[in-house]
Each structure stands twice: as C-alpha cells, then as structure tokens.
Amino acid sequence: MDQADPGLLGRQVRPVRPAGDRGWCDTGKLLVRAHIQLGGPIVVVWDNLNTHLAAGLKHYEAEHDWLTTVRLPPYAPDLNPVEAVWSLVRRAMANTAFATPDDLDRTLRRELHRIQLRPHLVDGCLTATHLAIDPPTPP
C-alpha cells in the first residue's frame, strides 16, 4: 500500500510496507502508484542504494517507457561544496576536546558564522567543485 504525503500536494509518494514485503519490488510498486497518481511520465534520480542497483529493477525500468532514471555517480566529495565548508570548520577545531556538547555547539556556530562573514571562503568552496555557479542563459 502506498500513501501520498499531504504536505506536498500529492507530488511525493512514499511506501508503506506491509511486514515481509521487501526489495526492489516495493520500489516498482511505488513507481506505478506515482505514475498513476501523477498521470504522466516519471523521472527518478537514483543514488547507489543496493536496491536501486538491483538487476530486477534495471529490467523493470527497461520495460516501462514512462519511466526515466538517472543514476548518481558514487560518492564524489569533490563535486560537493559542503565538503569544503566542513573542511574549513574541521581545521579550526582540530585537536580540540570539548568539555560539553554546548561547547561543541558554540564552536561550530562560531566557525560557520566566521565563514559566512567571509564570502571569498564560500566562493572558494564553490569554485573548487568546477560546477557552474550561474545558471546558463537560454539561447
């Protein structure tokens, strides 16, 4: 059985799994429900979860022309600017033993605020990914 998330006006369909019903077959059922509910083709972006890589699911995808899938590459921190931001934070906190969770929280917030006040640091994190920062202009 599937259920629509009412907060997203039926644009997200999430599975409700009966006991013992596991594997890529659940994903196929979810896709069919989304296709019926949305009344059109479905585009799905898959990560590298083992269920998304299953041979049965790949066969299922090939059999349904209304289904388009895009597979994400394996973990690629060099394409994620957040990784560079965390690298800056970790450098500032290296070899620090915090007495309490509140001390850790204050230090994290201080370091993130320090980065926020230095736009060149954020720009550097984005530039390091070699991804386009500005949206392309239409022809």
GROMACS .gro file of N, CA and C in nm:
model
  417
    1MET      N    1   0.085  -0.117   0.000
    1MET     CA    2   0.000   0.000   0.000
    1MET      C    3   0.090   0.124   0.000
    2ASP      N    4   0.049   0.225  -0.072
    2ASP     CA    5   0.125   0.349  -0.080
    2ASP      C    6   0.040   0.462  -0.028
    3GLN      N    7   0.108   0.570   0.009
    3GLN     CA    8   0.035   0.682   0.066
    3GLN      C    9   0.099   0.811   0.018
    4ALA      N   10   0.015   0.907  -0.022
    4ALA     CA   11   0.067   1.037  -0.065
    4ALA      C   12   0.095   1.123   0.057
    5ASP      N   13   0.199   1.204   0.047
    5ASP     CA   14   0.232   1.296   0.155
    5ASP      C   15   0.144   1.420   0.136
    6PRO      N   16   0.044   1.444   0.222
    6PRO     CA   17  -0.049   1.555   0.201
    6PRO      C   18   0.018   1.691   0.202
    7GLY      N   19   0.133   1.705   0.265
    7GLY     CA   20   0.203   1.833   0.268
    7GLY      C   21   0.264   1.871   0.135
    8LEU      N   22   0.276   1.776   0.044
    8LEU     CA   23   0.337   1.805  -0.086
    8LEU      C   24   0.236   1.795  -0.200
    9LEU      N   25   0.109   1.805  -0.168
    9LEU     CA   26   0.003   1.807  -0.268
    9LEU      C   27   0.012   1.690  -0.365
   10GLY      N   28   0.045   1.571  -0.314
   10GLY     CA   29   0.045   1.453  -0.397
   10GLY      C   30   0.164   1.441  -0.490
   11ARG      N   31   0.265   1.524  -0.474
   11ARG     CA   32   0.382   1.516  -0.561
   11ARG      C   33   0.485   1.418  -0.510
   12GLN      N   34   0.474   1.376  -0.385
   12GLN     CA   35   0.565   1.277  -0.331
   12GLN      C   36   0.482   1.158  -0.288
   13VAL      N   37   0.524   1.041  -0.330
   13VAL     CA   38   0.455   0.919  -0.291
   13VAL      C   39   0.556   0.836  -0.215
   14ARG      N   40   0.521   0.794  -0.096
   14ARG     CA   41   0.615   0.715  -0.018
   14ARG      C   42   0.553   0.581   0.017
   15PRO      N   43   0.634   0.477   0.025
   15PRO     CA   44   0.579   0.344   0.051
   15PRO      C   45   0.542   0.324   0.197
   16VAL      N   46   0.436   0.250   0.217
   16VAL     CA   47   0.402   0.198   0.349
   16VAL      C   48   0.416   0.047   0.334
   17ARG      N   49   0.517  -0.011   0.396
   17ARG     CA   50   0.550  -0.151   0.371
   17ARG      C   51   0.474  -0.246   0.463
   18PRO      N   52   0.403  -0.341   0.405
   18PRO     CA   53   0.349  -0.446   0.488
   18PRO      C   54   0.463  -0.536   0.536
   19ALA      N   55   0.446  -0.602   0.648
   19ALA     CA   56   0.551  -0.688   0.702
   19ALA      C   57   0.590  -0.794   0.600
   20GLY      N   58   0.720  -0.814   0.583
   20GLY     CA   59   0.770  -0.918   0.493
   20GLY      C   60   0.779  -0.878   0.347
   21ASP      N   61   0.730  -0.761   0.309
   21ASP     CA   62   0.734  -0.717   0.169
   21ASP      C   63   0.856  -0.629   0.150
   22ARG      N   64   0.965  -0.683   0.094
   22ARG     CA   65   1.091  -0.612   0.085
   22ARG      C   66   1.148  -0.618  -0.057
   23GLY      N   67   1.252  -0.537  -0.079
   23GLY     CA   68   1.328  -0.546  -0.204
   23GLY      C   69   1.282  -0.448  -0.310
   24TRP      N   70   1.337  -0.468  -0.430
   24TRP     CA   71   1.312  -0.374  -0.539
   24TRP      C   72   1.167  -0.380  -0.585
   25CYS      N   73   1.095  -0.490  -0.555
   25CYS     CA   74   0.954  -0.498  -0.594
   25CYS      C   75   0.873  -0.386  -0.530
   26ASP      N   76   0.907  -0.350  -0.406
   26ASP     CA   77   0.841  -0.237  -0.341
   26ASP      C   78   0.863  -0.110  -0.422
   27THR      N   79   0.984  -0.094  -0.471
   27THR     CA   80   1.017   0.025  -0.548
   27THR      C   81   0.934   0.028  -0.676
   28GLY      N   82   0.920  -0.086  -0.742
   28GLY     CA   83   0.837  -0.094  -0.862
   28GLY      C   84   0.692  -0.057  -0.833
   29LYS      N   85   0.640  -0.106  -0.722
   29LYS     CA   86   0.502  -0.073  -0.683
   29LYS      C   87   0.488   0.077  -0.656
   30LEU      N   88   0.588   0.133  -0.589
   30LEU     CA   89   0.587   0.276  -0.560
   30LEU      C   90   0.586   0.358  -0.689
   31LEU      N   91   0.668   0.317  -0.785
   31LEU     CA   92   0.675   0.389  -0.913
   31LEU      C   93   0.542   0.382  -0.988
   32VAL      N   94   0.479   0.267  -0.988
   32VAL     CA   95   0.348   0.253  -1.054
   32VAL      C   96   0.246   0.344  -0.989
   33ARG      N   97   0.243   0.347  -0.854
   33ARG     CA   98   0.148   0.434  -0.783
   33ARG      C   99   0.173   0.581  -0.817
   34ALA      N  100   0.302   0.620  -0.821
   34ALA     CA  101   0.334   0.759  -0.855
   34ALA      C  102   0.290   0.790  -0.997
   35HIS      N  103   0.313   0.697  -1.088
   35HIS     CA  104   0.274   0.715  -1.228
   35HIS      C  105   0.122   0.733  -1.240
   36ILE      N  106   0.048   0.651  -1.169
   36ILE     CA  107  -0.098   0.660  -1.172
   36ILE      C  108  -0.144   0.792  -1.108
   37GLN      N  109  -0.089   0.822  -0.992
   37GLN     CA  110  -0.132   0.942  -0.920
   37GLN      C  111  -0.099   1.070  -0.995
   38LEU      N  112   0.020   1.076  -1.055
   38LEU     CA  113   0.063   1.197  -1.125
   38LEU      C  114   0.012   1.202  -1.268
   39GLY      N  115  -0.027   1.089  -1.322
   39GLY     CA  116  -0.086   1.085  -1.455
   39GLY      C  117   0.010   1.118  -1.568
   40GLY      N  118   0.136   1.084  -1.552
   40GLY     CA  119   0.232   1.114  -1.657
   40GLY      C  120   0.362   1.041  -1.634
   41PRO      N  121   0.459   1.071  -1.720
   41PRO     CA  122   0.589   1.005  -1.707
   41PRO      C  123   0.657   1.043  -1.575
   42ILE      N  124   0.746   0.956  -1.531
   42ILE     CA  125   0.818   0.974  -1.406
   42ILE      C  126   0.967   0.979  -1.436
   43VAL      N  127   1.036   1.075  -1.374
   43VAL     CA  128   1.181   1.081  -1.380
   43VAL      C  129   1.230   1.061  -1.237
   44VAL      N  130   1.317   0.961  -1.219
   44VAL     CA  131   1.368   0.926  -1.087
   44VAL      C  132   1.520   0.940  -1.088
   45VAL      N  133   1.572   1.004  -0.983
   45VAL     CA  134   1.717   1.014  -0.966
   45VAL      C  135   1.755   0.915  -0.857
   46TRP      N  136   1.834   0.814  -0.896
   46TRP     CA  137   1.874   0.708  -0.804
   46TRP      C  138   2.011   0.737  -0.746
   47ASP      N  139   2.025   0.709  -0.618
   47ASP     CA  140   2.158   0.706  -0.558
   47ASP      C  141   2.210   0.563  -0.571
   48ASN      N  142   2.312   0.528  -0.498
   48ASN     CA  143   2.373   0.396  -0.513
   48ASN      C  144   2.328   0.296  -0.406
   49LEU      N  145   2.207   0.314  -0.356
   49LEU     CA  146   2.149   0.217  -0.264
   49LEU      C  147   2.143   0.082  -0.334
   50ASN      N  148   2.172  -0.026  -0.262
   50ASN     CA  149   2.177  -0.157  -0.328
   50ASN      C  150   2.046  -0.192  -0.398
   51THR      N  151   1.932  -0.152  -0.344
   51THR     CA  152   1.804  -0.178  -0.409
   51THR      C  153   1.797  -0.109  -0.545
   52HIS      N  154   1.851   0.012  -0.555
   52HIS     CA  155   1.847   0.086  -0.681
   52HIS      C  156   1.940   0.028  -0.786
   53LEU      N  157   2.034  -0.056  -0.745
   53LEU     CA  158   2.129  -0.117  -0.838
   53LEU      C  159   2.089  -0.260  -0.876
   54ALA      N  160   1.979  -0.309  -0.821
   54ALA     CA  161   1.938  -0.447  -0.844
   54ALA      C  162   1.908  -0.473  -0.991
   55ALA      N  163   1.948  -0.590  -1.038
   55ALA     CA  164   1.925  -0.628  -1.178
   55ALA      C  165   1.776  -0.630  -1.209
   56GLY      N  166   1.695  -0.676  -1.116
   56GLY     CA  167   1.550  -0.680  -1.138
   56GLY      C  168   1.492  -0.542  -1.160
   57LEU      N  169   1.541  -0.444  -1.088
   57LEU     CA  170   1.491  -0.307  -1.105
   57LEU      C  171   1.534  -0.250  -1.239
   58LYS      N  172   1.658  -0.280  -1.280
   58LYS     CA  173   1.704  -0.233  -1.412
   58LYS      C  174   1.618  -0.293  -1.523
   59HIS      N  175   1.582  -0.419  -1.510
   59HIS     CA  176   1.494  -0.485  -1.608
   59HIS      C  177   1.356  -0.418  -1.607
   60TYR      N  178   1.306  -0.390  -1.488
   60TYR     CA  179   1.176  -0.322  -1.473
   60TYR      C  180   1.177  -0.187  -1.541
   61GLU      N  181   1.286  -0.111  -1.522
   61GLU     CA  182   1.299   0.021  -1.583
   61GLU      C  183   1.293   0.010  -1.735
   62ALA      N  184   1.360  -0.090  -1.791
   62ALA     CA  185   1.365  -0.107  -1.936
   62ALA      C  186   1.228  -0.142  -1.994
   63GLU      N  187   1.143  -0.204  -1.916
   63GLU     CA  188   1.011  -0.246  -1.965
   63GLU      C  189   0.906  -0.135  -1.961
   64HIS      N  190   0.933  -0.023  -1.896
   64HIS     CA  191   0.832   0.081  -1.879
   64HIS      C  192   0.879   0.211  -1.944
   65ASP      N  193   0.818   0.246  -2.056
   65ASP     CA  194   0.861   0.365  -2.130
   65ASP      C  195   0.825   0.496  -2.061
   66TRP      N  196   0.737   0.494  -1.963
   66TRP     CA  197   0.701   0.614  -1.889
   66TRP      C  198   0.800   0.646  -1.777
   67LEU      N  199   0.898   0.557  -1.758
   67LEU     CA  200   0.994   0.572  -1.650
   67LEU      C  201   1.132   0.607  -1.704
   68THR      N  202   1.186   0.721  -1.659
   68THR     CA  203   1.322   0.761  -1.693
   68THR      C  204   1.402   0.765  -1.564
   69THR      N  205   1.520   0.702  -1.566
   69THR     CA  206   1.604   0.702  -1.446
   69THR      C  207   1.737   0.768  -1.475
   70VAL      N  208   1.786   0.837  -1.374
   70VAL     CA  209   1.918   0.899  -1.378
   70VAL      C  210   1.993   0.845  -1.258
   71ARG      N  211   2.111   0.794  -1.280
   71ARG     CA  212   2.190   0.738  -1.169
   71ARG      C  213   2.299   0.836  -1.128
   72LEU      N  214   2.305   0.863  -0.999
   72LEU     CA  215   2.410   0.949  -0.946
   72LEU      C  216   2.543   0.874  -0.946
   73PRO      N  217   2.652   0.946  -0.961
   73PRO     CA  218   2.782   0.879  -0.951
   73PRO      C  219   2.807   0.836  -0.808
   74PRO      N  220   2.903   0.746  -0.786
   74PRO     CA  221   2.939   0.714  -0.649
   74PRO      C  222   2.979   0.842  -0.575
   75TYR      N  223   2.985   0.834  -0.447
   75TYR     CA  224   3.016   0.949  -0.363
   75TYR      C  225   3.132   1.028  -0.423
   76ALA      N  226   3.109   1.157  -0.445
   76ALA     CA  227   3.209   1.242  -0.509
   76ALA      C  228   3.222   1.372  -0.429
   77PRO      N  229   3.300   1.371  -0.322
   77PRO     CA  230   3.311   1.492  -0.238
   77PRO      C  231   3.366   1.612  -0.314
   78ASP      N  232   3.442   1.587  -0.422
   78ASP     CA  233   3.497   1.699  -0.498
   78ASP      C  234   3.389   1.775  -0.573
   79LEU      N  235   3.269   1.719  -0.586
   79LEU     CA  236   3.157   1.788  -0.651
   79LEU      C  237   3.062   1.852  -0.551
   80ASN      N  238   3.093   1.842  -0.422
   80ASN     CA  239   3.003   1.890  -0.318
   80ASN      C  240   3.069   2.004  -0.240
   81PRO      N  241   3.024   2.129  -0.262
   81PRO     CA  242   3.086   2.242  -0.193
   81PRO      C  243   3.074   2.234  -0.040
   82VAL      N  244   2.975   2.162   0.011
   82VAL     CA  245   2.958   2.149   0.155
   82VAL      C  246   3.079   2.078   0.217
   83GLU      N  247   3.137   1.985   0.144
   83GLU     CA  248   3.255   1.915   0.194
   83GLU      C  249   3.369   2.013   0.221
   84ALA      N  250   3.386   2.111   0.132
   84ALA     CA  251   3.491   2.212   0.151
   84ALA      C  252   3.462   2.301   0.271
   85VAL      N  253   3.336   2.334   0.293
   85VAL     CA  254   3.298   2.415   0.409
   85VAL      C  255   3.332   2.338   0.537
   86TRP      N  256   3.293   2.209   0.542
   86TRP     CA  257   3.323   2.130   0.661
   86TRP      C  258   3.473   2.115   0.681
   87SER      N  259   3.548   2.112   0.573
   87SER     CA  260   3.693   2.105   0.585
   87SER      C  261   3.747   2.229   0.656
   88LEU      N  262   3.691   2.346   0.623
   88LEU     CA  263   3.733   2.469   0.691
   88LEU      C  264   3.698   2.464   0.840
   89VAL      N  265   3.580   2.415   0.871
   89VAL     CA  266   3.536   2.406   1.011
   89VAL      C  267   3.625   2.307   1.088
   90ARG      N  268   3.651   2.192   1.028
   90ARG     CA  269   3.734   2.091   1.096
   90ARG      C  270   3.874   2.143   1.125
   91ARG      N  271   3.930   2.220   1.030
   91ARG     CA  272   4.064   2.276   1.052
   91ARG      C  273   4.067   2.365   1.175
   92ALA      N  274   3.963   2.444   1.192
   92ALA     CA  275   3.958   2.537   1.304
   92ALA      C  276   3.937   2.464   1.437
   93MET      N  277   3.884   2.342   1.432
   93MET     CA  278   3.852   2.268   1.554
   93MET      C  279   3.946   2.150   1.578
   94ALA      N  280   4.048   2.137   1.497
   94ALA     CA  281   4.136   2.021   1.506
   94ALA      C  282   4.198   2.009   1.645
   95ASN      N  283   4.209   1.888   1.692
   95ASN     CA  284   4.274   1.856   1.820
   95ASN      C  285   4.213   1.930   1.938
   96THR      N  286   4.082   1.950   1.933
   96THR     CA  287   4.012   2.017   2.042
   96THR      C  288   3.926   1.915   2.115
   97ALA      N  289   3.937   1.913   2.247
   97ALA     CA  290   3.850   1.829   2.330
   97ALA      C  291   3.747   1.922   2.394
   98PHE      N  292   3.622   1.899   2.366
   98PHE     CA  293   3.516   1.985   2.419
   98PHE      C  294   3.466   1.929   2.552
   99ALA      N  295   3.448   2.018   2.648
   99ALA     CA  296   3.406   1.976   2.782
   99ALA      C  297   3.259   1.934   2.783
  100THR      N  298   3.177   2.000   2.701
  100THR     CA  299   3.034   1.969   2.699
  100THR      C  300   2.984   1.977   2.555
  101PRO      N  301   2.869   1.918   2.527
  101PRO     CA  302   2.807   1.933   2.394
  101PRO      C  303   2.779   2.080   2.361
  102ASP      N  304   2.748   2.160   2.461
  102ASP     CA  305   2.724   2.303   2.438
  102ASP      C  306   2.850   2.373   2.388
  103ASP      N  307   2.966   2.333   2.441
  103ASP     CA  308   3.092   2.391   2.393
  103ASP      C  309   3.113   2.358   2.245
  104LEU      N  310   3.086   2.236   2.209
  104LEU     CA  311   3.097   2.195   2.069
  104LEU      C  312   3.001   2.275   1.982
  105ASP      N  313   2.877   2.288   2.028
  105ASP     CA  314   2.776   2.362   1.953
  105ASP      C  315   2.818   2.508   1.932
  106ARG      N  316   2.866   2.572   2.038
  106ARG     CA  317   2.909   2.713   2.027
  106ARG      C  318   3.024   2.727   1.927
  107THR      N  319   3.119   2.635   1.934
  107THR     CA  320   3.234   2.643   1.845
  107THR      C  321   3.192   2.621   1.700
  108LEU      N  322   3.106   2.523   1.675
  108LEU     CA  323   3.056   2.501   1.539
  108LEU      C  324   2.986   2.625   1.485
  109ARG      N  325   2.898   2.681   1.566
  109ARG     CA  326   2.824   2.801   1.523
  109ARG      C  327   2.920   2.918   1.497
  110ARG      N  328   3.019   2.936   1.582
  110ARG     CA  329   3.115   3.043   1.564
  110ARG      C  330   3.193   3.026   1.433
  111GLU      N  331   3.237   2.905   1.406
  111GLU     CA  332   3.314   2.880   1.284
  111GLU      C  333   3.229   2.896   1.159
  112LEU      N  334   3.106   2.848   1.164
  112LEU     CA  335   3.017   2.866   1.048
  112LEU      C  336   2.986   3.014   1.026
  113HIS      N  337   2.969   3.088   1.135
  113HIS     CA  338   2.944   3.233   1.123
  113HIS      C  339   3.067   3.303   1.065
  114ARG      N  340   3.186   3.260   1.107
  114ARG     CA  341   3.310   3.318   1.055
  114ARG      C  342   3.319   3.297   0.903
  115ILE      N  343   3.281   3.178   0.857
  115ILE     CA  344   3.283   3.150   0.713
  115ILE      C  345   3.177   3.235   0.642
  116GLN      N  346   3.061   3.247   0.704
  116GLN     CA  347   2.952   3.325   0.645
  116GLN      C  348   2.992   3.470   0.624
  117LEU      N  349   3.073   3.524   0.715
  117LEU     CA  350   3.115   3.665   0.705
  117LEU      C  351   3.230   3.686   0.606
  118ARG      N  352   3.281   3.580   0.550
  118ARG     CA  353   3.391   3.589   0.454
  118ARG      C  354   3.348   3.524   0.322
  119PRO      N  355   3.277   3.601   0.239
  119PRO     CA  356   3.222   3.545   0.115
  119PRO      C  357   3.329   3.481   0.025
  120HIS      N  358   3.452   3.530   0.033
  120HIS     CA  359   3.556   3.471  -0.051
  120HIS      C  360   3.581   3.324  -0.014
  121LEU      N  361   3.559   3.287   0.113
  121LEU     CA  362   3.574   3.147   0.152
  121LEU      C  363   3.465   3.061   0.088
  122VAL      N  364   3.341   3.111   0.092
  122VAL     CA  365   3.230   3.038   0.030
  122VAL      C  366   3.251   3.029  -0.120
  123ASP      N  367   3.293   3.140  -0.182
  123ASP     CA  368   3.320   3.138  -0.326
  123ASP      C  369   3.427   3.035  -0.359
  124GLY      N  370   3.529   3.025  -0.275
  124GLY     CA  371   3.635   2.927  -0.297
  124GLY      C  372   3.583   2.785  -0.289
  125CYS      N  373   3.492   2.760  -0.195
  125CYS     CA  374   3.433   2.626  -0.183
  125CYS      C  375   3.353   2.590  -0.308
  126LEU      N  376   3.281   2.688  -0.363
  126LEU     CA  377   3.204   2.664  -0.486
  126LEU      C  378   3.296   2.648  -0.606
  127THR      N  379   3.397   2.733  -0.615
  127THR     CA  380   3.488   2.729  -0.729
  127THR      C  381   3.563   2.596  -0.734
  128ALA      N  382   3.597   2.542  -0.620
  128ALA     CA  383   3.673   2.416  -0.614
  128ALA      C  384   3.598   2.300  -0.678
  129THR      N  385   3.465   2.309  -0.688
  129THR     CA  386   3.387   2.200  -0.748
  129THR      C  387   3.392   2.203  -0.900
  130HIS      N  388   3.430   2.316  -0.958
  130HIS     CA  389   3.429   2.336  -1.104
  130HIS      C  390   3.288   2.323  -1.162
  131LEU      N  391   3.187   2.341  -1.078
  131LEU     CA  392   3.049   2.339  -1.124
  131LEU      C  393   3.008   2.482  -1.160
  132ALA      N  394   2.915   2.496  -1.252
  132ALA     CA  395   2.867   2.629  -1.291
  132ALA      C  396   2.792   2.692  -1.174
  133ILE      N  397   2.830   2.813  -1.138
  133ILE     CA  398   2.766   2.884  -1.029
  133ILE      C  399   2.645   2.960  -1.080
  134ASP      N  400   2.656   3.020  -1.197
  134ASP     CA  401   2.545   3.094  -1.257
  134ASP      C  402   2.466   3.001  -1.348
  135PRO      N  403   2.332   3.015  -1.346
  135PRO     CA  404   2.252   2.932  -1.436
  135PRO      C  405   2.284   2.969  -1.581
  136PRO      N  406   2.282   2.872  -1.671
  136PRO     CA  407   2.311   2.905  -1.811
  136PRO      C  408   2.205   2.997  -1.868
  137THR      N  409   2.243   3.083  -1.959
  137THR     CA  410   2.148   3.172  -2.025
  137THR      C  411   2.087   3.098  -2.144
  138PRO      N  412   1.958   3.115  -2.163
  138PRO     CA  413   1.892   3.047  -2.274
  138PRO      C  414   1.944   3.099  -2.409
  139PRO      N  415   1.946   3.014  -2.511
  139PRO     CA  416   1.996   3.057  -2.643
  139PRO      C  417   1.910   3.162  -2.707
   0.00000   0.00000   0.00000
